[in-house]
mmCIF file of C-alpha atoms and ligand atoms in Angstrom:
data_model
loop_
_atom_site.group_PDB
_atom_site.id
_atom_site.type_symbol
_atom_site.label_atom_id
_atom_site.label_comp_id
_atom_site.label_asym_id
_atom_site.label_seq_id
_atom_site.Cartn_x
_atom_site.Cartn_y
_atom_site.Cartn_z
ATOM 1 C CA MET A 1 -41.187 -9.154 -37.414
ATOM 2 C CA LYS A 2 -41.736 -7.308 -34.113
ATOM 3 C CA ASN A 3 -45.194 -8.794 -33.708
ATOM 4 C CA ARG A 4 -43.852 -12.273 -34.468
ATOM 5 C CA SER A 5 -41.177 -11.737 -31.821
ATOM 6 C CA TRP A 6 -43.908 -10.743 -29.358
ATOM 7 C CA ARG A 7 -45.740 -14.006 -30.056
ATOM 8 C CA THR A 8 -42.601 -15.917 -29.038
ATOM 9 C CA ALA A 9 -41.545 -13.794 -26.076
ATOM 10 C CA TYR A 10 -44.966 -13.184 -24.543
ATOM 11 C CA ALA A 11 -46.842 -16.395 -25.365
ATOM 12 C CA HIS A 12 -47.163 -17.116 -21.635
ATOM 13 C CA ALA A 13 -48.212 -13.565 -20.760
ATOM 14 C CA LEU A 14 -50.885 -12.520 -23.262
ATOM 15 C CA PRO A 15 -54.032 -14.309 -24.458
ATOM 16 C CA ALA A 16 -53.710 -15.706 -28.022
ATOM 17 C CA GLU A 17 -56.435 -13.392 -29.346
ATOM 18 C CA GLU A 18 -54.379 -10.389 -28.233
ATOM 19 C CA PHE A 19 -51.665 -11.280 -30.787
ATOM 20 C CA ASP A 20 -54.332 -11.477 -33.517
ATOM 21 C CA ARG A 21 -55.616 -8.051 -32.442
ATOM 22 C CA ILE A 22 -52.071 -6.650 -32.591
ATOM 23 C CA ASP A 23 -51.553 -8.149 -36.075
ATOM 24 C CA ALA A 24 -54.864 -6.638 -37.224
ATOM 25 C CA GLY A 25 -53.654 -3.202 -36.099
ATOM 26 C CA LEU A 26 -50.426 -3.398 -38.110
ATOM 27 C CA ALA A 27 -51.207 -0.407 -40.354
ATOM 28 C CA ASP A 28 -51.763 1.834 -37.307
ATOM 29 C CA GLN A 29 -48.563 0.545 -35.710
ATOM 30 C CA VAL A 30 -46.579 1.380 -38.856
ATOM 31 C CA GLU A 31 -47.940 4.943 -38.769
ATOM 32 C CA SER A 32 -47.113 5.204 -35.067
ATOM 33 C CA TRP A 33 -43.540 3.970 -35.630
ATOM 34 C CA LYS A 34 -43.142 6.461 -38.506
ATOM 35 C CA ARG A 35 -44.024 9.256 -36.085
ATOM 36 C CA ILE A 36 -41.582 7.901 -33.478
ATOM 37 C CA VAL A 37 -38.624 7.673 -35.866
ATOM 38 C CA ALA A 38 -39.352 11.109 -37.357
ATOM 39 C CA ASP A 39 -37.850 12.516 -34.127
ATOM 40 C CA PRO A 40 -34.173 13.233 -34.949
ATOM 41 C CA GLU A 41 -33.227 12.119 -31.421
ATOM 42 C CA VAL A 42 -34.625 8.642 -32.040
ATOM 43 C CA ASN A 43 -32.385 5.911 -33.491
ATOM 44 C CA LEU A 44 -33.845 2.844 -35.163
ATOM 45 C CA VAL A 45 -31.728 0.037 -36.623
ATOM 46 C CA LEU A 46 -32.850 -3.069 -38.448
ATOM 47 C CA GLY A 47 -30.973 -6.349 -38.687
ATOM 48 C CA GLU A 48 -31.270 -8.245 -41.926
ATOM 49 C CA GLN A 49 -30.402 -11.770 -42.799
ATOM 50 C CA GLY A 50 -26.628 -12.144 -42.775
ATOM 51 C CA PRO A 51 -23.737 -13.869 -41.090
ATOM 52 C CA HIS A 52 -25.500 -13.545 -37.744
ATOM 53 C CA ALA A 53 -28.347 -15.845 -38.735
ATOM 54 C CA THR A 54 -28.136 -19.393 -37.380
ATOM 55 C CA SER A 55 -30.671 -20.712 -39.865
ATOM 56 C CA ALA A 56 -31.881 -19.177 -43.077
ATOM 57 C CA PRO A 57 -34.809 -16.777 -42.835
ATOM 58 C CA GLU A 58 -36.171 -15.570 -46.180
ATOM 59 C CA SER A 59 -33.576 -13.700 -48.207
ATOM 60 C CA GLY A 60 -33.395 -9.999 -47.289
ATOM 61 C CA ALA A 61 -35.857 -10.456 -44.457
ATOM 62 C CA VAL A 62 -35.630 -8.212 -41.421
ATOM 63 C CA VAL A 63 -34.747 -10.485 -38.495
ATOM 64 C CA GLY A 64 -34.141 -7.910 -35.777
ATOM 65 C CA MET A 65 -34.750 -4.332 -34.715
ATOM 66 C CA ALA A 66 -33.704 -1.950 -31.971
ATOM 67 C CA CYS A 67 -34.846 1.563 -31.148
ATOM 68 C CA ALA A 68 -33.701 4.149 -28.597
ATOM 69 C CA GLY A 69 -34.543 7.775 -27.903
ATOM 70 C CA PRO A 70 -35.237 10.357 -25.203
ATOM 71 C CA ARG A 71 -36.546 8.769 -21.997
ATOM 72 C CA ARG A 72 -40.328 8.882 -21.771
ATOM 73 C CA PRO A 73 -41.853 10.114 -18.510
ATOM 74 C CA PHE A 74 -43.559 7.348 -16.562
ATOM 75 C CA GLY A 75 -46.699 7.900 -14.593
ATOM 76 C CA ASP A 76 -46.008 5.587 -11.670
ATOM 77 C CA ALA A 77 -42.471 6.863 -10.984
ATOM 78 C CA ALA A 78 -43.144 7.490 -7.300
ATOM 79 C CA MET A 79 -44.307 3.893 -6.805
ATOM 80 C CA VAL A 80 -41.501 2.314 -8.871
ATOM 81 C CA LEU A 81 -38.743 4.398 -7.296
ATOM 82 C CA ALA A 82 -40.087 4.298 -3.712
ATOM 83 C CA GLY A 83 -37.300 3.314 -1.339
ATOM 84 C CA THR A 84 -34.507 3.871 -3.880
ATOM 85 C CA GLY A 85 -33.825 7.455 -2.774
ATOM 86 C CA LEU A 86 -34.070 8.466 -6.445
ATOM 87 C CA SER A 87 -36.541 10.551 -8.368
ATOM 88 C CA GLU A 88 -37.315 10.360 -12.072
ATOM 89 C CA GLY A 89 -34.975 13.275 -12.803
ATOM 90 C CA ASP A 90 -32.015 11.221 -11.488
ATOM 91 C CA LEU A 91 -32.438 8.634 -14.262
ATOM 92 C CA PRO A 92 -30.430 8.627 -17.517
ATOM 93 C CA GLU A 93 -31.893 10.702 -20.326
ATOM 94 C CA ARG A 94 -31.923 7.949 -22.967
ATOM 95 C CA GLU A 95 -34.334 5.020 -23.167
ATOM 96 C CA LEU A 96 -33.986 1.778 -25.063
ATOM 97 C CA PHE A 97 -37.512 1.452 -26.439
ATOM 98 C CA ALA A 98 -37.192 -1.956 -28.070
ATOM 99 C CA VAL A 99 -34.920 -4.831 -29.057
ATOM 100 C CA TYR A 100 -36.698 -7.617 -30.876
ATOM 101 C CA LEU A 101 -35.232 -10.557 -32.767
ATOM 102 C CA ASP A 102 -36.682 -13.311 -34.867
ATOM 103 C CA GLU A 103 -36.280 -16.425 -32.712
ATOM 104 C CA ARG A 104 -34.119 -18.008 -35.431
ATOM 105 C CA VAL A 105 -31.342 -15.484 -34.739
ATOM 106 C CA TYR A 106 -31.330 -15.633 -30.941
ATOM 107 C CA GLY A 107 -27.823 -16.148 -29.600
ATOM 108 C CA THR A 108 -26.066 -15.098 -32.817
ATOM 109 C CA GLY A 109 -24.680 -11.757 -31.594
ATOM 110 C CA LEU A 110 -27.137 -9.764 -33.699
ATOM 111 C CA ALA A 111 -28.823 -8.311 -30.583
ATOM 112 C CA ASP A 112 -25.411 -7.179 -29.271
ATOM 113 C CA ARG A 113 -24.720 -5.383 -32.548
ATOM 114 C CA LEU A 114 -28.171 -3.763 -32.713
ATOM 115 C CA LEU A 115 -27.901 -2.552 -29.112
ATOM 116 C CA ARG A 116 -24.454 -1.082 -29.708
ATOM 117 C CA GLU A 117 -25.576 0.639 -32.913
ATOM 118 C CA VAL A 118 -28.660 2.190 -31.393
ATOM 119 C CA LEU A 119 -27.281 3.175 -27.982
ATOM 120 C CA GLY A 120 -23.504 2.767 -27.906
ATOM 121 C CA ASP A 121 -22.350 2.627 -24.279
ATOM 122 C CA ALA A 122 -24.630 5.476 -23.218
ATOM 123 C CA PRO A 123 -26.429 5.436 -19.871
ATOM 124 C CA ALA A 124 -30.079 4.523 -20.427
ATOM 125 C CA VAL A 125 -33.240 3.038 -18.964
ATOM 126 C CA LEU A 126 -35.478 0.320 -20.363
ATOM 127 C CA TRP A 127 -38.573 -1.620 -19.338
ATOM 128 C CA VAL A 128 -38.728 -5.394 -19.477
ATOM 129 C CA LEU A 129 -41.491 -7.851 -18.637
ATOM 130 C CA ASP A 130 -40.756 -9.218 -15.162
ATOM 131 C CA GLY A 131 -39.656 -12.825 -15.659
ATOM 132 C CA ASN A 132 -38.464 -12.405 -19.269
ATOM 133 C CA ALA A 133 -35.324 -14.179 -18.098
ATOM 134 C CA ARG A 134 -33.515 -14.281 -21.429
ATOM 135 C CA ALA A 135 -33.947 -10.548 -22.019
ATOM 136 C CA GLU A 136 -32.999 -9.726 -18.425
ATOM 137 C CA ALA A 137 -29.778 -11.775 -18.734
ATOM 138 C CA PHE A 138 -29.015 -10.050 -22.045
ATOM 139 C CA TYR A 139 -29.486 -6.594 -20.507
ATOM 140 C CA ARG A 140 -27.424 -7.459 -17.415
ATOM 141 C CA ARG A 141 -24.580 -8.545 -19.703
ATOM 142 C CA HIS A 142 -24.805 -5.070 -21.248
ATOM 143 C CA GLY A 143 -24.499 -3.331 -17.885
ATOM 144 C CA PHE A 144 -28.160 -2.796 -16.973
ATOM 145 C CA GLU A 145 -29.461 -3.519 -13.462
ATOM 146 C CA ALA A 146 -33.036 -3.754 -12.184
ATOM 147 C CA LEU A 147 -34.100 -0.732 -10.154
ATOM 148 C CA GLY A 148 -37.062 -0.192 -7.864
ATOM 149 C CA ALA A 149 -40.316 -2.114 -7.669
ATOM 150 C CA PRO A 150 -42.182 -3.971 -10.449
ATOM 151 C CA ALA A 151 -44.885 -1.875 -12.143
ATOM 152 C CA PRO A 152 -48.164 -3.746 -12.780
ATOM 153 C CA LEU A 153 -49.137 -3.640 -16.470
ATOM 154 C CA GLY A 154 -52.852 -4.375 -16.178
ATOM 155 C CA GLY A 155 -55.221 -4.773 -19.117
ATOM 156 C CA SER A 156 -54.515 -7.814 -21.309
ATOM 157 C CA TRP A 157 -51.337 -8.452 -19.320
ATOM 158 C CA GLY A 158 -53.359 -9.579 -16.298
ATOM 159 C CA GLU A 159 -51.131 -9.998 -13.246
ATOM 160 C CA HIS A 160 -47.882 -9.421 -15.149
ATOM 161 C CA SER A 161 -45.651 -6.480 -14.369
ATOM 162 C CA GLU A 162 -42.619 -4.830 -15.904
ATOM 163 C CA ARG A 163 -39.284 -3.904 -14.379
ATOM 164 C CA LEU A 164 -37.222 -0.775 -14.835
ATOM 165 C CA TYR A 165 -33.592 -1.522 -15.750
ATOM 166 C CA VAL A 166 -30.941 1.180 -15.643
ATOM 167 C CA ARG A 167 -27.394 1.502 -17.002
ATOM 168 C CA ARG A 168 -25.368 4.390 -15.594
HETATM 169 C C1 LIG B 1 -33.955 -10.244 -25.740
HETATM 170 C C2 LIG B 1 -33.196 -10.585 -27.025
HETATM 171 C C3 LIG B 1 -33.078 -9.325 -27.882
HETATM 172 C C4 LIG B 1 -31.773 -11.016 -26.629
HETATM 173 O O1 LIG B 1 -31.074 -11.437 -27.774
HETATM 174 P P1 LIG B 1 -30.387 -12.889 -27.757
HETATM 175 O O2 LIG B 1 -29.619 -13.048 -29.005
HETATM 176 O O3 LIG B 1 -31.428 -13.901 -27.474
HETATM 177 O O4 LIG B 1 -29.420 -12.709 -26.492
HETATM 178 P P2 LIG B 1 -28.103 -13.519 -26.152
HETATM 179 O O5 LIG B 1 -28.234 -14.928 -26.615
HETATM 180 O O6 LIG B 1 -26.935 -12.718 -26.625
HETATM 181 O O7 LIG B 1 -28.110 -13.452 -24.574
HETATM 182 C C5 LIG B 1 -29.133 -14.087 -23.867
HETATM 183 C C6 LIG B 1 -28.695 -14.362 -22.463
HETATM 184 O O8 LIG B 1 -29.766 -15.026 -21.783
HETATM 185 C C7 LIG B 1 -29.316 -16.272 -21.286
HETATM 186 N N1 LIG B 1 -30.485 -17.145 -21.377
HETATM 187 C C8 LIG B 1 -30.938 -17.829 -22.431
HETATM 188 N N2 LIG B 1 -32.084 -18.461 -22.119
HETATM 189 C C9 LIG B 1 -32.350 -18.154 -20.830
HETATM 190 C C10 LIG B 1 -33.378 -18.494 -19.926
HETATM 191 N N3 LIG B 1 -34.398 -19.282 -20.305
HETATM 192 N N4 LIG B 1 -33.325 -18.010 -18.677
HETATM 193 C C11 LIG B 1 -32.319 -17.196 -18.283
HETATM 194 N N5 LIG B 1 -31.303 -16.826 -19.099
HETATM 195 C C12 LIG B 1 -31.332 -17.304 -20.350
HETATM 196 C C13 LIG B 1 -28.142 -16.652 -22.146
HETATM 197 O O9 LIG B 1 -27.286 -17.540 -21.480
HETATM 198 C C14 LIG B 1 -27.497 -15.283 -22.347
HETATM 199 O O10 LIG B 1 -26.848 -14.859 -21.184
HETATM 200 P P3 LIG B 1 -25.247 -14.818 -21.071
HETATM 201 O O11 LIG B 1 -24.755 -14.036 -22.243
HETATM 202 O O12 LIG B 1 -24.986 -14.131 -19.783
HETATM 203 O O13 LIG B 1 -24.822 -16.248 -21.126
HETATM 204 C C15 LIG B 1 -33.907 -11.714 -27.826
HETATM 205 O O14 LIG B 1 -33.887 -12.915 -27.097
HETATM 206 C C16 LIG B 1 -35.338 -11.371 -28.188
HETATM 207 O O15 LIG B 1 -35.596 -10.683 -29.168
HETATM 208 N N6 LIG B 1 -36.297 -11.869 -27.372
HETATM 209 C C17 LIG B 1 -37.716 -11.682 -27.652
HETATM 210 C C18 LIG B 1 -38.155 -10.230 -27.541
HETATM 211 C C19 LIG B 1 -37.804 -9.616 -26.218
HETATM 212 O O16 LIG B 1 -38.048 -10.182 -25.169
HETATM 213 N N7 LIG B 1 -37.233 -8.390 -26.306
HETATM 214 C C20 LIG B 1 -36.906 -7.613 -25.139
HETATM 215 C C21 LIG B 1 -38.076 -6.796 -24.773
HETATM 216 S S1 LIG B 1 -37.751 -5.767 -23.344
#
């Protein structure tokens, strides 16, 4: 489901073969996610088909996920936070790692519910692809604001960068 959501959200940002490579690495990703959620400080919630769905995905199918945990250190903090007067230690201690929906349940309120379940109203940071306008609007509605300078992603992402968003 997450990889399908990536295909929708990042179709303009990644080469098509990159999505095939990600799909091919699914088994490794599952193992990696198992390690992530084994941390008792990490919350993961799944959204299944239900009253939130606008159309009818397969019965019982997972149509959304969200995950939050302790903020990860980021290597380019000095560059991102330059000019803000802040250092990494001033940022909230929680990070929203992921919110991904099946496109068929966009706009149904499921993302609101997943975000609340995984993070409540807690202060947190997150990273979002610069120009992912729908996600940025969603996060702003939930009290997050962009902070600092865009961080270039490099690799398969080419010229794209990501933005740090913070809720205090
Ligand atoms: C990001 C995501 C979780 C948000 O869930 P959602 O159900 O689509 O969000 P909502 O419909 O509640 O809110 C979307 C907001 O974007 C706005 N919006 C919709 N399309 C837009 C566009 N093309 N440009 C700008 N804003 C847009 C909506 O008006 C709404 O804002 P509002 O509540 O202030 O009116 C979901 O779209 C998703 O999974 N996207 C793909 C994966 C992704 O990008 N995840 C985030 C990774 S950081």
